[in-house]
Coordinates of C-alpha atoms in Angstrom, one line a residue:
X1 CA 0.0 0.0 0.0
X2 CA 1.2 3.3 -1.2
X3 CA 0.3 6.1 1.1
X4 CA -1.8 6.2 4.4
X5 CA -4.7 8.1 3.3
X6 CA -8.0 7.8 3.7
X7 CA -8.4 6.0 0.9
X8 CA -5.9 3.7 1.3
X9 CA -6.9 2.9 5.2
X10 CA -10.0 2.1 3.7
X11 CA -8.8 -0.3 1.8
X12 CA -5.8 -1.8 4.1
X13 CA -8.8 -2.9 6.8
X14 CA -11.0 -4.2 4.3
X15 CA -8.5 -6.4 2.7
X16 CA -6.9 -7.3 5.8
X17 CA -9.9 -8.2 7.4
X18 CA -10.3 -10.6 3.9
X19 CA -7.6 -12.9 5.0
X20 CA -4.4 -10.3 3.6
X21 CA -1.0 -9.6 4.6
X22 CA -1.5 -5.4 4.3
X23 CA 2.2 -3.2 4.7
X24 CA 1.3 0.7 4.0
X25 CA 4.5 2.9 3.5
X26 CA 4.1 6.7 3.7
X27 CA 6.2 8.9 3.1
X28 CA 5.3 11.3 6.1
X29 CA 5.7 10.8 10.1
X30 CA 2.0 10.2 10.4
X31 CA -1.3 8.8 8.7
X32 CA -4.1 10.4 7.4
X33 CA -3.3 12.5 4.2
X34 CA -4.7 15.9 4.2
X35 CA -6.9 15.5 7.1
X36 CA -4.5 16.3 9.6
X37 CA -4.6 19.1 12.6
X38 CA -2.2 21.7 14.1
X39 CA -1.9 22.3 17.7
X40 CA -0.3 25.1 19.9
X41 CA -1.2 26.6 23.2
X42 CA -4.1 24.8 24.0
X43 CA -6.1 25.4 20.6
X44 CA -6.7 22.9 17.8
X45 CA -7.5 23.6 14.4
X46 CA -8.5 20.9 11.6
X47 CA -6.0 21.3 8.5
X48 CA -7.9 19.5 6.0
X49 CA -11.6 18.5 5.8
X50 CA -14.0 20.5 8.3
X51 CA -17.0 18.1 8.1
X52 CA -18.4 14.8 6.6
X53 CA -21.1 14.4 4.7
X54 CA -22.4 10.7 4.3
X55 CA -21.1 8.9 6.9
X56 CA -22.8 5.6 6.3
X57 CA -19.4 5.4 4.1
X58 CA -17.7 4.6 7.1
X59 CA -19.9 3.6 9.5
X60 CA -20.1 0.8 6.4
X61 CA -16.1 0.4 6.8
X62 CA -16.8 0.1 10.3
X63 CA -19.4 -2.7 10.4
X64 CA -17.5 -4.4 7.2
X65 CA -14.3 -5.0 9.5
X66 CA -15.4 -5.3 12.7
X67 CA -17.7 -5.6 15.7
X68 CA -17.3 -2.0 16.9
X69 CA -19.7 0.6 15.6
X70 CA -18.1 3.7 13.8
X71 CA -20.2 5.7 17.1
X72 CA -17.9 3.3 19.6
X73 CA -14.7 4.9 18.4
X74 CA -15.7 8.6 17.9
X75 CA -18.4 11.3 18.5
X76 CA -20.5 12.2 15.5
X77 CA -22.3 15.6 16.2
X78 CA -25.0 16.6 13.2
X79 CA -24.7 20.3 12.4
X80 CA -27.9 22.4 12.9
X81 CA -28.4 24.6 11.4
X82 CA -26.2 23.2 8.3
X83 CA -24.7 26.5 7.2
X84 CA -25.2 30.9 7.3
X85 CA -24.5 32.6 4.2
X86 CA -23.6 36.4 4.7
X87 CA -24.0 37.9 0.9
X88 CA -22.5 40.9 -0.5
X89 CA -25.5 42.9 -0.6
X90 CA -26.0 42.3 3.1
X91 CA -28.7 39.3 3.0
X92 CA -28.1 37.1 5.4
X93 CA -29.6 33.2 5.9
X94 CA -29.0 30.9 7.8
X95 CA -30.2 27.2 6.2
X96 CA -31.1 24.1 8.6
X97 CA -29.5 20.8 8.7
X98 CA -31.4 18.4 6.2
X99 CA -34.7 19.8 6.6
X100 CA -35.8 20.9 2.5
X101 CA -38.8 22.8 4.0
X102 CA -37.1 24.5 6.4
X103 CA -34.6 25.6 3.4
X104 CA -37.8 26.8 1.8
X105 CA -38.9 29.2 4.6
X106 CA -35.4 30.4 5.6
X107 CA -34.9 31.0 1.8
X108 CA -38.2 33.2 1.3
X109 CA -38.0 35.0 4.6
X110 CA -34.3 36.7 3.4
X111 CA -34.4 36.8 -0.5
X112 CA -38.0 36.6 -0.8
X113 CA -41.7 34.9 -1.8
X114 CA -40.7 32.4 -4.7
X115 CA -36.8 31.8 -3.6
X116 CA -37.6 28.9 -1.7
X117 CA -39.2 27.3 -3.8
X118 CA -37.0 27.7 -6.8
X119 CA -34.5 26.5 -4.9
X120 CA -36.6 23.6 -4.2
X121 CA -37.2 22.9 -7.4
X122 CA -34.0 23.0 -8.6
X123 CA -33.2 20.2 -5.8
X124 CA -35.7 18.6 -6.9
X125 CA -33.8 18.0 -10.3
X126 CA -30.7 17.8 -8.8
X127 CA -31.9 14.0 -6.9
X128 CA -32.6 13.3 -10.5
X129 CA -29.5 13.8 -11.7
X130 CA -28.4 11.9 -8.4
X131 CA -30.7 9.0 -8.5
X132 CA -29.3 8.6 -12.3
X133 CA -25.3 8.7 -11.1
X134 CA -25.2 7.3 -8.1
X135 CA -24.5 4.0 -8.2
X136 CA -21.9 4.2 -11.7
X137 CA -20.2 7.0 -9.8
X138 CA -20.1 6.3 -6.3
X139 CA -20.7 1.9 -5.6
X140 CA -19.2 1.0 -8.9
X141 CA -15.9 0.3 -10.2
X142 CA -15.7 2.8 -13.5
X143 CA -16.8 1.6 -16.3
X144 CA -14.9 -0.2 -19.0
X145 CA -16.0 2.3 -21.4
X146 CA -16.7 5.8 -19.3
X147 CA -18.0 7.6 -22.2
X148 CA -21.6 7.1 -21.5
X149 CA -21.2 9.4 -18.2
X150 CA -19.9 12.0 -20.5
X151 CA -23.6 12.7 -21.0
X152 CA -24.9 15.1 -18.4
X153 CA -27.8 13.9 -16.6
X154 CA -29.3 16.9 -14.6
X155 CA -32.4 17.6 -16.5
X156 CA -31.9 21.2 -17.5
X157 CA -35.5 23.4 -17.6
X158 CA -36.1 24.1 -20.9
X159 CA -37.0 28.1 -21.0
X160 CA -38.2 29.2 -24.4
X161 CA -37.8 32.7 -25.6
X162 CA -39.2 35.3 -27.9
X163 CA -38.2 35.2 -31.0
X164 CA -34.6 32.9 -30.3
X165 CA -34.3 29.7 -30.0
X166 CA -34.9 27.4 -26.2
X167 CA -32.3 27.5 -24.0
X168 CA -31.0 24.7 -21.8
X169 CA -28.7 25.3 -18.9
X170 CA -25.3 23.0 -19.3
X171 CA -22.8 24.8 -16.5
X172 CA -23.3 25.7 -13.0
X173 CA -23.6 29.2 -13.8
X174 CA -25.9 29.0 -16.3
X175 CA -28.5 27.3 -13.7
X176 CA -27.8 30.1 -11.3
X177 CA -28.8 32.9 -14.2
X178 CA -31.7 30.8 -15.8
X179 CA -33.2 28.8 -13.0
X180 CA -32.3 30.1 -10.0
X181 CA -33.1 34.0 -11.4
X182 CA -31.8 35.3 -7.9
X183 CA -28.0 36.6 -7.9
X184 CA -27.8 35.2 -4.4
X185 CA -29.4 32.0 -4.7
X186 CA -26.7 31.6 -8.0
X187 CA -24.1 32.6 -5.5
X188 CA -25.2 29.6 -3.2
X189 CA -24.9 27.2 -5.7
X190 CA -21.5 29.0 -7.0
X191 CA -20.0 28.6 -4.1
X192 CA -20.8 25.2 -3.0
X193 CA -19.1 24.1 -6.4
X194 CA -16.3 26.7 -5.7
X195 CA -15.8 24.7 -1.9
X196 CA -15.3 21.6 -4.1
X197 CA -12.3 22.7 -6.7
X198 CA -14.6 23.2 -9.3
X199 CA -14.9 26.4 -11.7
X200 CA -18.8 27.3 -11.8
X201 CA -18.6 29.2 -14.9
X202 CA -17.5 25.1 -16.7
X203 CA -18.8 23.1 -14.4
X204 CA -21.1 21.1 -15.8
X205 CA -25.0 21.3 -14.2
X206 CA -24.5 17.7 -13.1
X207 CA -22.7 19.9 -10.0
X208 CA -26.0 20.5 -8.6
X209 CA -25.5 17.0 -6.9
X210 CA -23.0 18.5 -4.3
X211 CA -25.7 20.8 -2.8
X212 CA -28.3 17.9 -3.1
X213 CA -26.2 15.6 -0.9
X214 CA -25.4 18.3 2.2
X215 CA -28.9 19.5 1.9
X216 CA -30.0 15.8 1.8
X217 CA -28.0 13.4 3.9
X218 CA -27.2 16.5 6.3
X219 CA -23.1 17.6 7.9
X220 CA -21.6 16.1 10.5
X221 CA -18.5 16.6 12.6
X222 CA -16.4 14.6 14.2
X223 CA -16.5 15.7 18.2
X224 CA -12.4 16.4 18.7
X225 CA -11.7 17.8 14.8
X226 CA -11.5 15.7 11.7
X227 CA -8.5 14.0 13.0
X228 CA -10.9 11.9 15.2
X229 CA -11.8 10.0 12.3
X230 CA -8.6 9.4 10.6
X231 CA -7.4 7.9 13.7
X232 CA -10.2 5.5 14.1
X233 CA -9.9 4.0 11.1
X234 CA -5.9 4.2 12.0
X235 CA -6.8 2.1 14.9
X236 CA -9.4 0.2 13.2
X237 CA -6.5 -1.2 10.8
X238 CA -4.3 -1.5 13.5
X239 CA -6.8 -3.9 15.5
X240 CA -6.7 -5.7 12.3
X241 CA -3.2 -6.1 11.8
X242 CA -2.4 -3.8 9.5
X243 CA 1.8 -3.0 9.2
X244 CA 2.2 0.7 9.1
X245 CA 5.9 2.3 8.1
X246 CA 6.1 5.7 8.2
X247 CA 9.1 7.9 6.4
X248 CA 9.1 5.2 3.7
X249 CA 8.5 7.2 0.1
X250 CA 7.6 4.3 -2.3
X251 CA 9.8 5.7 -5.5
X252 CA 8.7 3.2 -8.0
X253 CA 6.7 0.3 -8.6
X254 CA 8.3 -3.0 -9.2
X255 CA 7.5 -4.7 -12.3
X256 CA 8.4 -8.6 -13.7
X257 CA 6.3 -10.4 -16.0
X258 CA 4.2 -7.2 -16.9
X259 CA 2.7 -6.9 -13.8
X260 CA 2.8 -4.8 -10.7
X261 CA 5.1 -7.7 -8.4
X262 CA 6.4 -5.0 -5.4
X263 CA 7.4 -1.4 -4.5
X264 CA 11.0 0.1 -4.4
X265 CA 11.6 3.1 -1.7
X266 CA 13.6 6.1 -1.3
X267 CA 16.9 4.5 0.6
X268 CA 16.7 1.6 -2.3
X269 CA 15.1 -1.5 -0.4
X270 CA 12.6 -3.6 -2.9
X271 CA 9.5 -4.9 -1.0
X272 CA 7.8 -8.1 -3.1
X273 CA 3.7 -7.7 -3.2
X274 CA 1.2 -9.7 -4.8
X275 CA -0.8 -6.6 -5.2
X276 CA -0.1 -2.8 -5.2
X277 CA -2.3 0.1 -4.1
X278 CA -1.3 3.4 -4.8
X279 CA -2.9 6.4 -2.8
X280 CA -1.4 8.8 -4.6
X281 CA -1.4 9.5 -7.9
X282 CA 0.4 6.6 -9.4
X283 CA 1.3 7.9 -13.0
X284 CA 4.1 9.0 -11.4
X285 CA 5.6 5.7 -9.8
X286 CA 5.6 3.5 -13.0
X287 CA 7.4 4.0 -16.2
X288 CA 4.5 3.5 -18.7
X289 CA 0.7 4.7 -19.7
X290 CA -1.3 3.3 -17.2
X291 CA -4.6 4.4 -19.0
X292 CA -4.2 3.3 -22.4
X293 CA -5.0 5.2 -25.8
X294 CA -7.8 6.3 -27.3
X295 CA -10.3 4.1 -25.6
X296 CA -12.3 6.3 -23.6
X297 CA -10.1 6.0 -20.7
X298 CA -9.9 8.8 -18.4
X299 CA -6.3 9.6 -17.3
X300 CA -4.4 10.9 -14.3
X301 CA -4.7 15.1 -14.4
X302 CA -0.8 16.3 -14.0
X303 CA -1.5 19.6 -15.4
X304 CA -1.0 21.5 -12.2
X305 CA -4.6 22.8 -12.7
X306 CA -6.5 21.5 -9.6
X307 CA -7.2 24.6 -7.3
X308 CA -5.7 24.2 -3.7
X309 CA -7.3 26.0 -0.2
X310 CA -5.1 28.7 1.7
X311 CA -6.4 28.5 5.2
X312 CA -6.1 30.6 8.3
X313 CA -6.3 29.4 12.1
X314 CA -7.3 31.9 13.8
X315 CA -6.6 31.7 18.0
X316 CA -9.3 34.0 20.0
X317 CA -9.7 35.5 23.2
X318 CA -13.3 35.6 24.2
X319 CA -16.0 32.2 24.6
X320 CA -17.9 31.6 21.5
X321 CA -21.8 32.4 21.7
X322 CA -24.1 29.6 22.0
X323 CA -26.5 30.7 18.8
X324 CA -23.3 31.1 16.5
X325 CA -23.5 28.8 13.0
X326 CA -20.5 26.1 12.9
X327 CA -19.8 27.1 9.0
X328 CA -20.5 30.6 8.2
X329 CA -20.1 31.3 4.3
X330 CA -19.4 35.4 3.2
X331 CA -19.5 35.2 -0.1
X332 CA -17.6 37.0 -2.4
X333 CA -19.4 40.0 -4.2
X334 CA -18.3 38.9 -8.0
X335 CA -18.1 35.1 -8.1
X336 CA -17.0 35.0 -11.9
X337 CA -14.3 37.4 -11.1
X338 CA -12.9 35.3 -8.1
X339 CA -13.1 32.4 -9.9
X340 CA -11.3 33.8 -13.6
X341 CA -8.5 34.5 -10.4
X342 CA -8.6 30.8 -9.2
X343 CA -8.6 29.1 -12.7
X344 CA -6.4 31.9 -14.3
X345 CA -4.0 31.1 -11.9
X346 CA -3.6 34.3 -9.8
X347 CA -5.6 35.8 -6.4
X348 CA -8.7 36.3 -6.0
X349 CA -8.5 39.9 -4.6
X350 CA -12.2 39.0 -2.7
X351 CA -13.0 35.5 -2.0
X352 CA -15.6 33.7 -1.1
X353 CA -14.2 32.3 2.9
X354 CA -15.4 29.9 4.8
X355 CA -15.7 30.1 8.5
X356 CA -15.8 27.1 10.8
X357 CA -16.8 27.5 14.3
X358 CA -16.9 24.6 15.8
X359 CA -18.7 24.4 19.7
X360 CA -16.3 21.8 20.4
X361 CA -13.9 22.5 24.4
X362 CA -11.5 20.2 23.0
X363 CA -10.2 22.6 20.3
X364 CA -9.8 25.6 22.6
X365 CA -7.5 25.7 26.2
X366 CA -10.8 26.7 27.4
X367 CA -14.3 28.1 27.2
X368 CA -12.8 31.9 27.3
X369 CA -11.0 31.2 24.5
X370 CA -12.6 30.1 20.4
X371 CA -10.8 28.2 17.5
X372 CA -12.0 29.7 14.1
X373 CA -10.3 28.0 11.0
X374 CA -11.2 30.7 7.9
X375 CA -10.5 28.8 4.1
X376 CA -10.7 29.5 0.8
X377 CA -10.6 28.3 -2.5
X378 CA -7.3 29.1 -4.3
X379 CA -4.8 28.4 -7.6
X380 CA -2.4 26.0 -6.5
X381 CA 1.1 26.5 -6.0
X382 CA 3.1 26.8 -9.2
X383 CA 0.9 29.3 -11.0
X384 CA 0.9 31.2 -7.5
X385 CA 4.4 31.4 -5.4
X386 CA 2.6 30.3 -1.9
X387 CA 5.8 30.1 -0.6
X388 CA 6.5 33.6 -0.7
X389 CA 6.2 35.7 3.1
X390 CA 4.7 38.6 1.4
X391 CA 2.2 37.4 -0.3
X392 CA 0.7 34.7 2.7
X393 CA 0.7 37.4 4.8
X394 CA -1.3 39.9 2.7
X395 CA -3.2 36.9 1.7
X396 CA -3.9 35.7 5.6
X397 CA -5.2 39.5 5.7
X398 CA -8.0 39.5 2.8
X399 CA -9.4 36.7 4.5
X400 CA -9.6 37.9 7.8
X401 CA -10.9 41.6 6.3
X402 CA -13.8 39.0 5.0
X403 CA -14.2 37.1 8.1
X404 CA -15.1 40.1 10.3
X405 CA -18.6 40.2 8.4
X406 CA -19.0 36.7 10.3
X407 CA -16.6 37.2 13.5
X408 CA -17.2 41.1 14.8
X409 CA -14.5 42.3 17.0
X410 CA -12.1 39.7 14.8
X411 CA -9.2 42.2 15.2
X412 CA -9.5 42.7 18.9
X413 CA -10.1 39.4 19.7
X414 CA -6.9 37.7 18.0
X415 CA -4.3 36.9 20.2
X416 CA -2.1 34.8 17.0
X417 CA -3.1 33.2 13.6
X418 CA -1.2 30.5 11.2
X419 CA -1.2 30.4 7.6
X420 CA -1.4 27.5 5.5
X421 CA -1.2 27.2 2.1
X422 CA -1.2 25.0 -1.5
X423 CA 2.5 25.3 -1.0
X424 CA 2.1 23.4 2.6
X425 CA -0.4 20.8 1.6
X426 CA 2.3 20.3 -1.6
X427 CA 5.4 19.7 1.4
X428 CA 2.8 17.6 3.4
X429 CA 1.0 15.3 1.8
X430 CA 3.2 15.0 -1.6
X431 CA 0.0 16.2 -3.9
X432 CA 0.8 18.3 -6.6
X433 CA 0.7 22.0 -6.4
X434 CA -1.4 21.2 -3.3
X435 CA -4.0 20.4 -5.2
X436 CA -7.3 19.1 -3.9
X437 CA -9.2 16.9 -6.1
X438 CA -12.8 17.1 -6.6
X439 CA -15.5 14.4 -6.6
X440 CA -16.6 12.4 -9.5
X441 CA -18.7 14.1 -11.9
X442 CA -20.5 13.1 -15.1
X443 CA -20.9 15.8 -17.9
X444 CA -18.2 17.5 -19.8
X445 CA -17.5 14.1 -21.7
X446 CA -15.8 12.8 -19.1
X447 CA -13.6 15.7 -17.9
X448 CA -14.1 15.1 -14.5
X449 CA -14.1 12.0 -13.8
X450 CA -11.3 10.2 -12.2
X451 CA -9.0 7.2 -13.3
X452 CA -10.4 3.8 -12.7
X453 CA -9.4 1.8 -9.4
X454 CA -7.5 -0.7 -12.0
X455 CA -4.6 0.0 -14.2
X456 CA -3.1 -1.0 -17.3
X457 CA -0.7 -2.6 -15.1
X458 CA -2.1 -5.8 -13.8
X459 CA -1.8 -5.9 -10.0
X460 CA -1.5 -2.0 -9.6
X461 CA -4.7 -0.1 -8.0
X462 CA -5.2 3.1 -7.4
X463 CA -7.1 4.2 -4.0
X464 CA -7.7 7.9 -3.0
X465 CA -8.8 11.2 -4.2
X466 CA -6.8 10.7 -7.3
X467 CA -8.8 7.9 -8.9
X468 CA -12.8 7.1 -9.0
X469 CA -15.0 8.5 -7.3
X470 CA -12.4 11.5 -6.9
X471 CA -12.0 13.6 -4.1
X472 CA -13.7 14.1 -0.3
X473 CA -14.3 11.9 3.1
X474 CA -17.0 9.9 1.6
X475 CA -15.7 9.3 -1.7
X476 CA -12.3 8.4 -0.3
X477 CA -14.0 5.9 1.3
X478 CA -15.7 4.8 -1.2
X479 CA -12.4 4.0 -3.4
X480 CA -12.0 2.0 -0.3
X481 CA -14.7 -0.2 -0.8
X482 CA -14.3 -0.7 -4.6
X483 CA -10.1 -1.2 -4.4
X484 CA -11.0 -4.2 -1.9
X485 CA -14.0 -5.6 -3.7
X486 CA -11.6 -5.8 -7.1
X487 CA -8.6 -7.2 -5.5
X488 CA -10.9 -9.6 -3.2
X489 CA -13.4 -10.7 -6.1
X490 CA -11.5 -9.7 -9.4
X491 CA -12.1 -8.3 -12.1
X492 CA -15.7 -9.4 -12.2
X493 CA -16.7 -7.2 -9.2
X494 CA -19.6 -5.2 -9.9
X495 CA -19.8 -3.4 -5.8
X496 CA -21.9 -4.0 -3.0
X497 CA -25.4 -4.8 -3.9

């Protein structure tokens, strides 16, 4: 096993738990990937994800390789309400946790009669587009032949017009101007694609599954950060006798006989497999196409184009207020502007931030004191210098000018702040440009969807955010599930039924 990721954790406990010998090497002191935390003086920030949506993913890995619940080994708190969305214009609405009528109401009462239930419409379509991707995208291995979920499969309102021809909408934005028809409500949509490394202005209206599934299956957080999780399912492989070796880089994959036969690390030692996962992109670890040629597969994206997240802890004097929202979103006042900046490869001068306030005493030294972790979308590292002093701290500074619409007294209450950035999450995890890949989509003839779980390398898999169902908690997971079922079952494994 390549990597302790999610992904690849996933996929250690299920196999091992299937009668095999599982050795992960990573390359860094610690498991996990990019969910990770920081600590200092009593407060504790999450580095990576902030929250999970669907955790019957692993309460699945849970029951799958073991007696102990997924609820024995953490604390899953659901959010209520799910979100508050502060808008440029001053509108400000706070949605609740997985209630679609309560959505309606909220939605009315701040933008207006008739907002609520356009949005509830459009959700409405998006569990179309859902119920028709699901299962190929998320409890499937991909497809020999992916091209079919190159179609789009959001069922786009068909708006005649005067005198010009029907118009269909085919890209996020284009559902926020036609459908939506409220600036703000085409910001909330914007933005939730924007939170998951995708540009709205391309991204094709199959998108609109993202807010479906938070609005749907509700958030959650994990009671102690993010970490919490990743070190259950740590321990979960652990209790399952899973070898872990940490400051191993795997540098190559072994080959003989055309297959994958073993990995070769950084200080030159050769370690013989039967079977290889890689969780991390594994293009780069083998000497040859692993995706074939001009037969619909869908490659490994090395472009450097995969936005990263700069993010800012921020340490607080003062208790945090019992009515406060856990995720506060202040949008940015132009979202095609700030998102030309992210896919152009430059700063957004005003983006949109995302503030996490979690009502959690084990991230703060106590209850006088808050832990706010602000993040936004960015271009990754490479395009942008992150590295450079100057521009993190001017950077830190736009966000925290943007925060202060959701955190008043932000400047009087901050005792310190750290800055990470793509250039970080590049150093820490090994991704590159510090990338952060997005979840599976269909639409765009294929463009977004991710490498399949098997190579053109027998024996070599691929686990992770890097290959199908593409980034995020659950899908990473997922990938778990799918790697484990192939390996375990061959080639002729179709997923859980």
């Amino acid at each position: 096993m390549v990597g302790a990721g999610m992904g690849a954790m996933a996929t250690a406990a299920r196999l091992a738990v299937a009668g095999h010998r599982v050795t992960v090497y990573e390359r860094s002191a610690t498991y996990g990937g990019a969910v990770d935390r920081f600590e200092r003086d009593g407060f504790v920030f999450d580095t990576g994800p902030g929250l999970l949506h669907l955790p019957a993913v692993y309460r699945d890995l849970f029951v799958k390789t073991g007696k102990e619940s997924l609820e024995r080994s953490v604390t899953l708190d659901q959010v209520d309400p799910a979100s508050r969305h502060l808008f440029a214009d001053g509108t400000d609405v706070t949605l609740p946790n997985a209630s679609r009528a309560g959505s309606v109401a909220a939605l009315d009462a701040a933008l207006g009669a008739g907002a609520g239930e356009r949005w509830a419409a459009f959700l409405g379509r998006a569990r179309d587009a859902w119920d028709r991707t699901r299962r190929p995208l998320l409890e499937e291995p991909l497809w020999a032949d992916p091209r079919p979920l190159g179609r789009d499969p959001y069922p786009a309102v068909r708006q005649r017009r005067l005198l010009r021809g029907a118009r269909q909408a085919a890209t996020v934005a284009e559902i926020g101007a036609w459908e939506l028809d409220d600036p703000r409500l085409a910001a909330l949509l914007g933005g939730c694609a924007l939170s998951y490394g995708l540009d709205p202005r391309h991204a094709p209206a199959s998108a609109a599954v993202l807010p479906y599934l938070e609005q749907t299956f509700g958030s959650w957080y994990v009671r102690g950060g993010m970490r919490e999780l990743a070190r259950a399912v740590y321990e979960r492989c652990l209790a399952r006798r899973v070898e872990f070796v940490f400051g191993a880089e795997v540098t190559r994959i072994v080959e003989k006989d055309g297959a994958a036969a073993g990995v070769e690390l950084a200080d030159g030692t050769l370690v013989a497999a039967d079977a290889v996962v890689a969780g991390v992109a594994a293009g780069r670890l083998v000497a040859r196409d692993l995706d074939g040629a001009g037969d619909g597969s869908v490659r490994e994206r090395r472009d450097g184009s995969v936005p990263g997240r700069f993010t800012v802890l921020l340490a607080l004097r003062g208790g945090r207020d019992e009515d406060v929202a856990h995720r506060t979103v202040v949008h940015a006042p132009d979202g095609a502007a700030e998102a030309a900046a992210v896919f152009g490869g430059r700063p957004a001068e005003r983006p949109t931030v995302t503030v996490l306030r979690p009502d959690d005493a084990a991230t703060r030294p106590d209850d006088g004191h808050e832990a706010v972790t602000l993040t936004a979308t960015v271009a990754p590292q490479g395009p942008v210098d992150w590295s450079d002093a100057a521009l993190r701290t001017r950077y830190a500074e736009v966000l925290m000018a943007a925060a202060k619409a959701a955190l008043p007294g932000l400047p009087e209450r901050l005792l310190w702040h750290e800055t990470l950035t793509p250039a970080d999450t590049a150093a820490r995890t090994g991704a590159e440009g510090g990338a952060v890949p997005a979840p599976a989509l269909a639409g765009t003839a294929g463009a977004l969807l991710h490498p399949a779980n098997t190579t053109g390398l027998p024996g070599l898999y691929r686990a992770g955010g890097w290959a199908h169902p593409g980034g995020g908690l659950a899908h990473a997971g997922m990938s778990g599930a799918l790697v484990a079922g192939l390996i375990v079952e061959g080639a002729e494994f179709r997923g859980s039924q």
